[in-house]
CSV table of C-alpha atoms and ligand atoms in Angstrom, one decimal:
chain,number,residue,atom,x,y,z
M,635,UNK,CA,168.7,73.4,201.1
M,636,UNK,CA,166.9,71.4,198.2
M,637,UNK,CA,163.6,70.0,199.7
M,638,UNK,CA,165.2,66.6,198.5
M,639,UNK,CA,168.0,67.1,201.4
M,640,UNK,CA,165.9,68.7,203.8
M,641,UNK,CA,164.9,66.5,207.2
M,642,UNK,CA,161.3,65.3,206.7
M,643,UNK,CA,158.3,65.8,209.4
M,644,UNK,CA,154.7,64.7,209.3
M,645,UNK,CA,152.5,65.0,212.3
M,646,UNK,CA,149.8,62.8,212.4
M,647,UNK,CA,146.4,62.6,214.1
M,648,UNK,CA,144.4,60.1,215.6
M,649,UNK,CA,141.8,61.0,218.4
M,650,UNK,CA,142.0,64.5,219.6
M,651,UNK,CA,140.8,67.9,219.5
M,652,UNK,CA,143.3,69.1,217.3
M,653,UNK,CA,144.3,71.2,219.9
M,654,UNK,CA,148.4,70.3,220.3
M,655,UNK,CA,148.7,70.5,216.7
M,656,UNK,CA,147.5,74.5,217.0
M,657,UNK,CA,150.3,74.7,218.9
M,658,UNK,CA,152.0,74.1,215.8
M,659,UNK,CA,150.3,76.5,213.9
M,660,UNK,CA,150.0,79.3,216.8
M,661,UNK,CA,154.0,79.2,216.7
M,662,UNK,CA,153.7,81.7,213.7
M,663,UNK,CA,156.8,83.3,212.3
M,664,UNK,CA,158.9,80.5,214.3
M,665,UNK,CA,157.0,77.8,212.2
M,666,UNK,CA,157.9,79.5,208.8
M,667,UNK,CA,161.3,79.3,209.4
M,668,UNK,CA,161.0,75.7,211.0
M,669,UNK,CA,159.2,74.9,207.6
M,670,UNK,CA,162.5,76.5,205.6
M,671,UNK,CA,164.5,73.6,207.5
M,672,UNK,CA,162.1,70.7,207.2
M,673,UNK,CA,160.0,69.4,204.8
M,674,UNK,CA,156.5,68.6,206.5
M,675,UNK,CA,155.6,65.7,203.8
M,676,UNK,CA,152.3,65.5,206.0
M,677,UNK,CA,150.0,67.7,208.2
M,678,UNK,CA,146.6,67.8,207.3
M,679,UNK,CA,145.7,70.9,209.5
M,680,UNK,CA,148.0,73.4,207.4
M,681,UNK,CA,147.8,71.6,204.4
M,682,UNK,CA,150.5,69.0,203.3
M,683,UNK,CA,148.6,65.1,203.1
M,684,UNK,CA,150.9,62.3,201.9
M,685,UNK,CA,150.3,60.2,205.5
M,686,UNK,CA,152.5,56.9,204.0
M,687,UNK,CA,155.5,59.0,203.4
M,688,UNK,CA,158.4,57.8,205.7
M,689,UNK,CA,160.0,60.7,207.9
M,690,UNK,CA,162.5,61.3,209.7
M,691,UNK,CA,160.5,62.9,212.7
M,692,UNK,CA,156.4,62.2,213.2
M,693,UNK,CA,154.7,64.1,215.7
M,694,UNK,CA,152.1,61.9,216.7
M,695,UNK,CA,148.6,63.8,218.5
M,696,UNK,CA,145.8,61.5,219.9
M,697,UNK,CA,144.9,58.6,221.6
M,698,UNK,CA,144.2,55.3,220.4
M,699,UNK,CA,140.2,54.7,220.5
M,700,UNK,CA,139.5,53.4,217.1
M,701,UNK,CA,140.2,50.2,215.4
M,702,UNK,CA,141.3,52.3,212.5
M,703,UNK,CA,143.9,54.1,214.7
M,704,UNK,CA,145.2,50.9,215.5
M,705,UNK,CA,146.4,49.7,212.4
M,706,UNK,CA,147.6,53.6,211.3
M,707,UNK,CA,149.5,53.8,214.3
M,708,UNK,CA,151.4,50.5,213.3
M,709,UNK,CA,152.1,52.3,210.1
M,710,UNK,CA,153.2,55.7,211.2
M,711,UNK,CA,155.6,53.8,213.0
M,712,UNK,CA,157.1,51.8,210.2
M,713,UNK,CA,157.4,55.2,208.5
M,714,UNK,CA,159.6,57.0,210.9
M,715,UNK,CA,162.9,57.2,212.6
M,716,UNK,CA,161.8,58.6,215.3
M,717,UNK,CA,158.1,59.4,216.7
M,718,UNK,CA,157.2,62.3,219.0
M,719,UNK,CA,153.7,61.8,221.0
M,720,UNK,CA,152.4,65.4,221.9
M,721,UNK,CA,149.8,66.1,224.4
M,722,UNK,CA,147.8,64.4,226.7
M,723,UNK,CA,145.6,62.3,224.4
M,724,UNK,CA,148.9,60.4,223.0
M,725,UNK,CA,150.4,60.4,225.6
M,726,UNK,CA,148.4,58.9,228.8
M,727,UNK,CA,144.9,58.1,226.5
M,728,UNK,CA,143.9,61.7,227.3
M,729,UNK,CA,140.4,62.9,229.1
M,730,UNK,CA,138.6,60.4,226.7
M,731,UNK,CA,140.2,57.7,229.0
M,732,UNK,CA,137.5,58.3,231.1
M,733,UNK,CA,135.7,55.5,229.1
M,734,UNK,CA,137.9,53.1,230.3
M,735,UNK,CA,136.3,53.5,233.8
M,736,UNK,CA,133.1,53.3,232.2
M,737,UNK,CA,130.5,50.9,230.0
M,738,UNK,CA,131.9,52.7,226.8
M,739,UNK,CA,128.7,50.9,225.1
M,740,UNK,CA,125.8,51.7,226.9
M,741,UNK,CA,126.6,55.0,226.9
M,742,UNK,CA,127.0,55.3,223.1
M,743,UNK,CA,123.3,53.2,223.0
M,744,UNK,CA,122.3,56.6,225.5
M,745,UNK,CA,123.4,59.1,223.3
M,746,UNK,CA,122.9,57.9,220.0
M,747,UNK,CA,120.5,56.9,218.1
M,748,UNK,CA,121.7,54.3,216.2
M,749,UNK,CA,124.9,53.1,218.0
M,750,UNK,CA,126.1,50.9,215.2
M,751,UNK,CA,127.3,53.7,213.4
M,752,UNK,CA,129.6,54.0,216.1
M,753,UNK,CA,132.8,52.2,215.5
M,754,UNK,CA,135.0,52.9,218.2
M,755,UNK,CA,137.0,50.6,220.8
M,756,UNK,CA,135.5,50.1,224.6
M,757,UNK,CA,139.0,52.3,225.5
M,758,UNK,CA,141.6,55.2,225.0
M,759,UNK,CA,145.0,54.5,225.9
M,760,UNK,CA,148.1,55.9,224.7
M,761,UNK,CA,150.3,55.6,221.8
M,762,UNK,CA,152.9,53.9,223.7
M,763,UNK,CA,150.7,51.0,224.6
M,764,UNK,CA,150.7,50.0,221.0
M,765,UNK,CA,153.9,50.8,219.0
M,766,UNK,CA,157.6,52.1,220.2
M,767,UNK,CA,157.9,55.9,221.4
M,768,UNK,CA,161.4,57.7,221.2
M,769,UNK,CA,159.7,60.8,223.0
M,770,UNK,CA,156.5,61.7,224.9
M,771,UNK,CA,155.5,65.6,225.4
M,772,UNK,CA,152.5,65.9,227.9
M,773,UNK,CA,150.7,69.0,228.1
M,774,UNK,CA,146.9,69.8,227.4
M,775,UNK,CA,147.7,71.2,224.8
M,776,UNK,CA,151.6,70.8,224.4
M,777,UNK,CA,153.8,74.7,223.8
M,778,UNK,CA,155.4,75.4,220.8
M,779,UNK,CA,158.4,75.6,223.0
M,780,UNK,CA,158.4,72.1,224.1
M,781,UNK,CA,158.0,71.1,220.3
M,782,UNK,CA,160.6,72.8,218.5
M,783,UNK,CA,163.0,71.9,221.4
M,784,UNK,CA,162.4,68.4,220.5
M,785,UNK,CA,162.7,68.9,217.0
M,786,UNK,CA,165.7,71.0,217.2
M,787,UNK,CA,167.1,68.1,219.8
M,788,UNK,CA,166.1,65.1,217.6
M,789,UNK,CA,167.4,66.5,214.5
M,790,UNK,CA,170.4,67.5,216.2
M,791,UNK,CA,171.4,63.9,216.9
M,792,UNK,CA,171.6,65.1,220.6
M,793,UNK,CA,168.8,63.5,223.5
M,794,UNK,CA,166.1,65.8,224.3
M,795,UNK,CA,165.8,66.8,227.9
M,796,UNK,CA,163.0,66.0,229.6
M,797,UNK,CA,161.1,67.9,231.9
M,798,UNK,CA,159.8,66.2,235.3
M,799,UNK,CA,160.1,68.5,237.6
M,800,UNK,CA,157.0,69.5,239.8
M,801,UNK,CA,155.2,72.7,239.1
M,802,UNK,CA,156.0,73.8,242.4
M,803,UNK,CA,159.7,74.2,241.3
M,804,UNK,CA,158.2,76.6,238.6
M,805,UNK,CA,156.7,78.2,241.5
M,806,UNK,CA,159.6,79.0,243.2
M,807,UNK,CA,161.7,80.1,240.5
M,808,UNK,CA,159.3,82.8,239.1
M,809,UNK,CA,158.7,83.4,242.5
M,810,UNK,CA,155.0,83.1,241.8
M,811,UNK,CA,153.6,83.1,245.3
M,812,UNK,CA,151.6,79.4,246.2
M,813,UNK,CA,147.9,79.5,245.7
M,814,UNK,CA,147.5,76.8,248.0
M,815,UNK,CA,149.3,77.8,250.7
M,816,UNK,CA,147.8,81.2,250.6
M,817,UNK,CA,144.0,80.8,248.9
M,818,UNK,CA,143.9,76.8,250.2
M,819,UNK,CA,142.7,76.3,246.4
M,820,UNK,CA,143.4,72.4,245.7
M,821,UNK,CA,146.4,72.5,243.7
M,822,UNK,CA,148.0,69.8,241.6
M,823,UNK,CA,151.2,71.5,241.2
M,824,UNK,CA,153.3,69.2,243.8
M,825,UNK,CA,152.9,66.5,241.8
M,826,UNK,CA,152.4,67.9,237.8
M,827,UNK,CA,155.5,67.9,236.3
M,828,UNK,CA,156.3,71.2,234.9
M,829,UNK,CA,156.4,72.3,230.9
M,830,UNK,CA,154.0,75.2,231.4
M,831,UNK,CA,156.4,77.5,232.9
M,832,UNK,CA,153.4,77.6,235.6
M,833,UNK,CA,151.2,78.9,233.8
M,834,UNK,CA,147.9,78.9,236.1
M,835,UNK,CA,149.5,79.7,239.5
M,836,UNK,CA,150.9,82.2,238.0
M,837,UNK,CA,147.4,83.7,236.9
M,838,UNK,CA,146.3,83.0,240.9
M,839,UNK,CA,144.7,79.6,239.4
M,840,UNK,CA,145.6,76.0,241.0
M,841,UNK,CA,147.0,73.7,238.8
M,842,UNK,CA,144.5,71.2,237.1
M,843,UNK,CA,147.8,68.6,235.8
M,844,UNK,CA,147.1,69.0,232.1
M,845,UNK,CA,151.3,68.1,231.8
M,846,UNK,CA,150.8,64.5,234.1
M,847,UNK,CA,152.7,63.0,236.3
M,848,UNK,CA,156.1,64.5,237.4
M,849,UNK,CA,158.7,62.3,239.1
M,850,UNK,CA,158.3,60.8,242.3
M,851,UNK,CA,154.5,62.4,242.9
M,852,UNK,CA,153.4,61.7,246.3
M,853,UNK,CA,149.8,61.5,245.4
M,854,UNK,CA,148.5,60.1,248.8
M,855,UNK,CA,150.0,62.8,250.7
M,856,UNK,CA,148.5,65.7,248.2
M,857,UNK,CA,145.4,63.5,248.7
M,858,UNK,CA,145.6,63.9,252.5
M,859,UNK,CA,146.1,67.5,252.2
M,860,UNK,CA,143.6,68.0,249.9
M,861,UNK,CA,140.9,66.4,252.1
M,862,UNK,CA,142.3,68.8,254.6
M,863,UNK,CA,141.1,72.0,252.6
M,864,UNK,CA,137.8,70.2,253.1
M,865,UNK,CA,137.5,68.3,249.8
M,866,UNK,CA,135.2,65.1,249.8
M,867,UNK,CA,137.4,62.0,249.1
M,868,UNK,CA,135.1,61.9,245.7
M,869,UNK,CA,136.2,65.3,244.9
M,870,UNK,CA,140.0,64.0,245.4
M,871,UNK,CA,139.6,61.5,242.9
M,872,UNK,CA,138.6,64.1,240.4
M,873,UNK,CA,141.2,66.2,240.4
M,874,UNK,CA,143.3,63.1,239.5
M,875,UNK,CA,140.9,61.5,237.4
M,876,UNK,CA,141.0,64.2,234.9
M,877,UNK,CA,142.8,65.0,231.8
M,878,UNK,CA,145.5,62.5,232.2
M,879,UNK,CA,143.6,60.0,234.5
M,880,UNK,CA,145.1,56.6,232.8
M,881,UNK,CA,148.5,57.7,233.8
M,882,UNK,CA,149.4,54.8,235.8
M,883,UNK,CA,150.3,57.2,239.1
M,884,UNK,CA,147.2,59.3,239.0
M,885,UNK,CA,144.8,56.4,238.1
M,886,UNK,CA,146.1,54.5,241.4
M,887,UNK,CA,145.4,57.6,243.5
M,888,UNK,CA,142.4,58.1,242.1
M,889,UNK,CA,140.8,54.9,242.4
M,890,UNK,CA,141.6,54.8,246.1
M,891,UNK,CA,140.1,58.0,247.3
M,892,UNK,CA,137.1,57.0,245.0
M,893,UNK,CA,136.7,53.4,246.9
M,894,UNK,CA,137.7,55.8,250.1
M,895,UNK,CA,134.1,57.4,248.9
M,896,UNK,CA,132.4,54.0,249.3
M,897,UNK,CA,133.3,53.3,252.8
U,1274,SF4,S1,146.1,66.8,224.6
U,1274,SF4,FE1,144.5,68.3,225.0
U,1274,SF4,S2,144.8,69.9,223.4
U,1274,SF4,FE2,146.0,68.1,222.8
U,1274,SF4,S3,144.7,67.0,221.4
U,1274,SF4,FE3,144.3,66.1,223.4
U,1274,SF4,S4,142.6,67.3,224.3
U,1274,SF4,FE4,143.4,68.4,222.6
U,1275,SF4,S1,149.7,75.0,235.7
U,1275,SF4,FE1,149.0,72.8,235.6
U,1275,SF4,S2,147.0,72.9,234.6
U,1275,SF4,FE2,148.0,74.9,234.3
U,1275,SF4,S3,149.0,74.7,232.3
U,1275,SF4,FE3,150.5,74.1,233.9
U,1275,SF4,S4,150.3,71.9,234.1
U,1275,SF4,FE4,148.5,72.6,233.0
């Protein structure tokens, strides 16, 4: 196939830690070969930069939390038929959402010393909050898995499928034995939808909910049993106000086991 006839694919970012396009990269062999199908008209981190070029696909990593993201993201958008968030950061505003809970100014004025350097909004939300999204991938970082699926789905004219299962289903398939149930660690599994194959249970770690909310989570019970392993209502609220804590299911929980704190 020409280049000229080839499917084009940027993937763009805007505020991250680069980490969910490494997934990209860390897909080795199966990226070359991806890269013999599609031309990638623009992806800084392995070299191609022509960020105005319209695609057919754009991978989009990062949260909005600049006013400079803001007006790319409207761009990117006009660019592309279809656009792909991956990760937490685009998807629910990532960890750096925290700021919305926060006085984003005064602690800039704390840590630097000349804040008006700083030119970044008061928040961090997520790329759907601004411009259309055909697909969101959570995950902190996303897998290579999930991303060429999508590609090879969107490419394919055919809808992706869309993972929102718990973790606990990934549990039970792989047969991977509870660590909650058995080592009363504080897992998010039962309401994390899967992606991860279930990855940290599987290593006898609970699940922190780096892939968000899955369907249906019934946060106030996990809560409840939670609190029950002898967790302070505070500590409950962390473990949802975390990586994706401005998903709109885990923000609620949160913020009622934190006023739960206050009495
Ligand atoms: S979702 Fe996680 S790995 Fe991906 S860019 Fe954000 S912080 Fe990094
Ligand atoms: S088990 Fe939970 S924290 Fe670990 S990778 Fe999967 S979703 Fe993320």
């Amino acid at each position: 196939m020409s280049p000229a006839q080839k499917p084009k694919v940027a993937v763009h970012k805007f505020s991250s830690c680069d980490g969910c396009q490494l997934a990209f990269l860390n897909l080795g062999e199966a990226l070359l070969q991806v890269a013999e199908l599609v031309d990638f008209t623009h992806f800084a981190e392995a070299g191609p930069v022509q960020p105005d070029a319209r695609v057919d696909v754009a991978f989009v990593e990062g949260s909005i939390a600049t006013p400079d993201d803001m007006e790319r993201i409207v761009r990117v958008r006009e660019q592309s038929r279809f656009l792909v968030t991956i990760g937490a950061c685009a998807t629910s505003g990532g960890v750096q959402a925290l700021r919305n809970l926060a006085h984003a100014r005064e602690w800039i004025a704390d840590v630097y010393a000349t804040p008006d350097y700083i030119d970044s909004l008061d928040t961090s939300t997520a790329i759907a909050k601004h411009v259309k999204v055909d697909l969101e991938l959570w995950g902190c970082p996303v897998n290579g898995r999930q991303v060429l699926g999508a590609l090879r789905a969107l490419l394919s004219g055919v809808v992706p499928a869309e993972d929102s299962d718990k973790v606990c289903m990934e549990c039970k398939r792989k047969q991977t034995v509870c660590v909650m149930v058995t080592r009363g660690m504080a897992c998010m599994g039962p309401v994390t939808r899967t992606g991860c194959g279930a990855l940290c249970p599987s290593f006898g770690r609970d699940c922190y909910a780096c892939y968000g909310p899955a369907e249906n989570p019934n946060t106030e019970a996990l809560g409840r049993r939670f609190e029950g392993l002898g967790l302070l209502p505070e500590a409950v609220a962390g473990r949802f106000l975390f990586i994706n804590n401005a998903a709109p299911e885990f923000l609620e929980a949160g913020l009622k086991f934190s006023e739960k704190q206050r009495g």
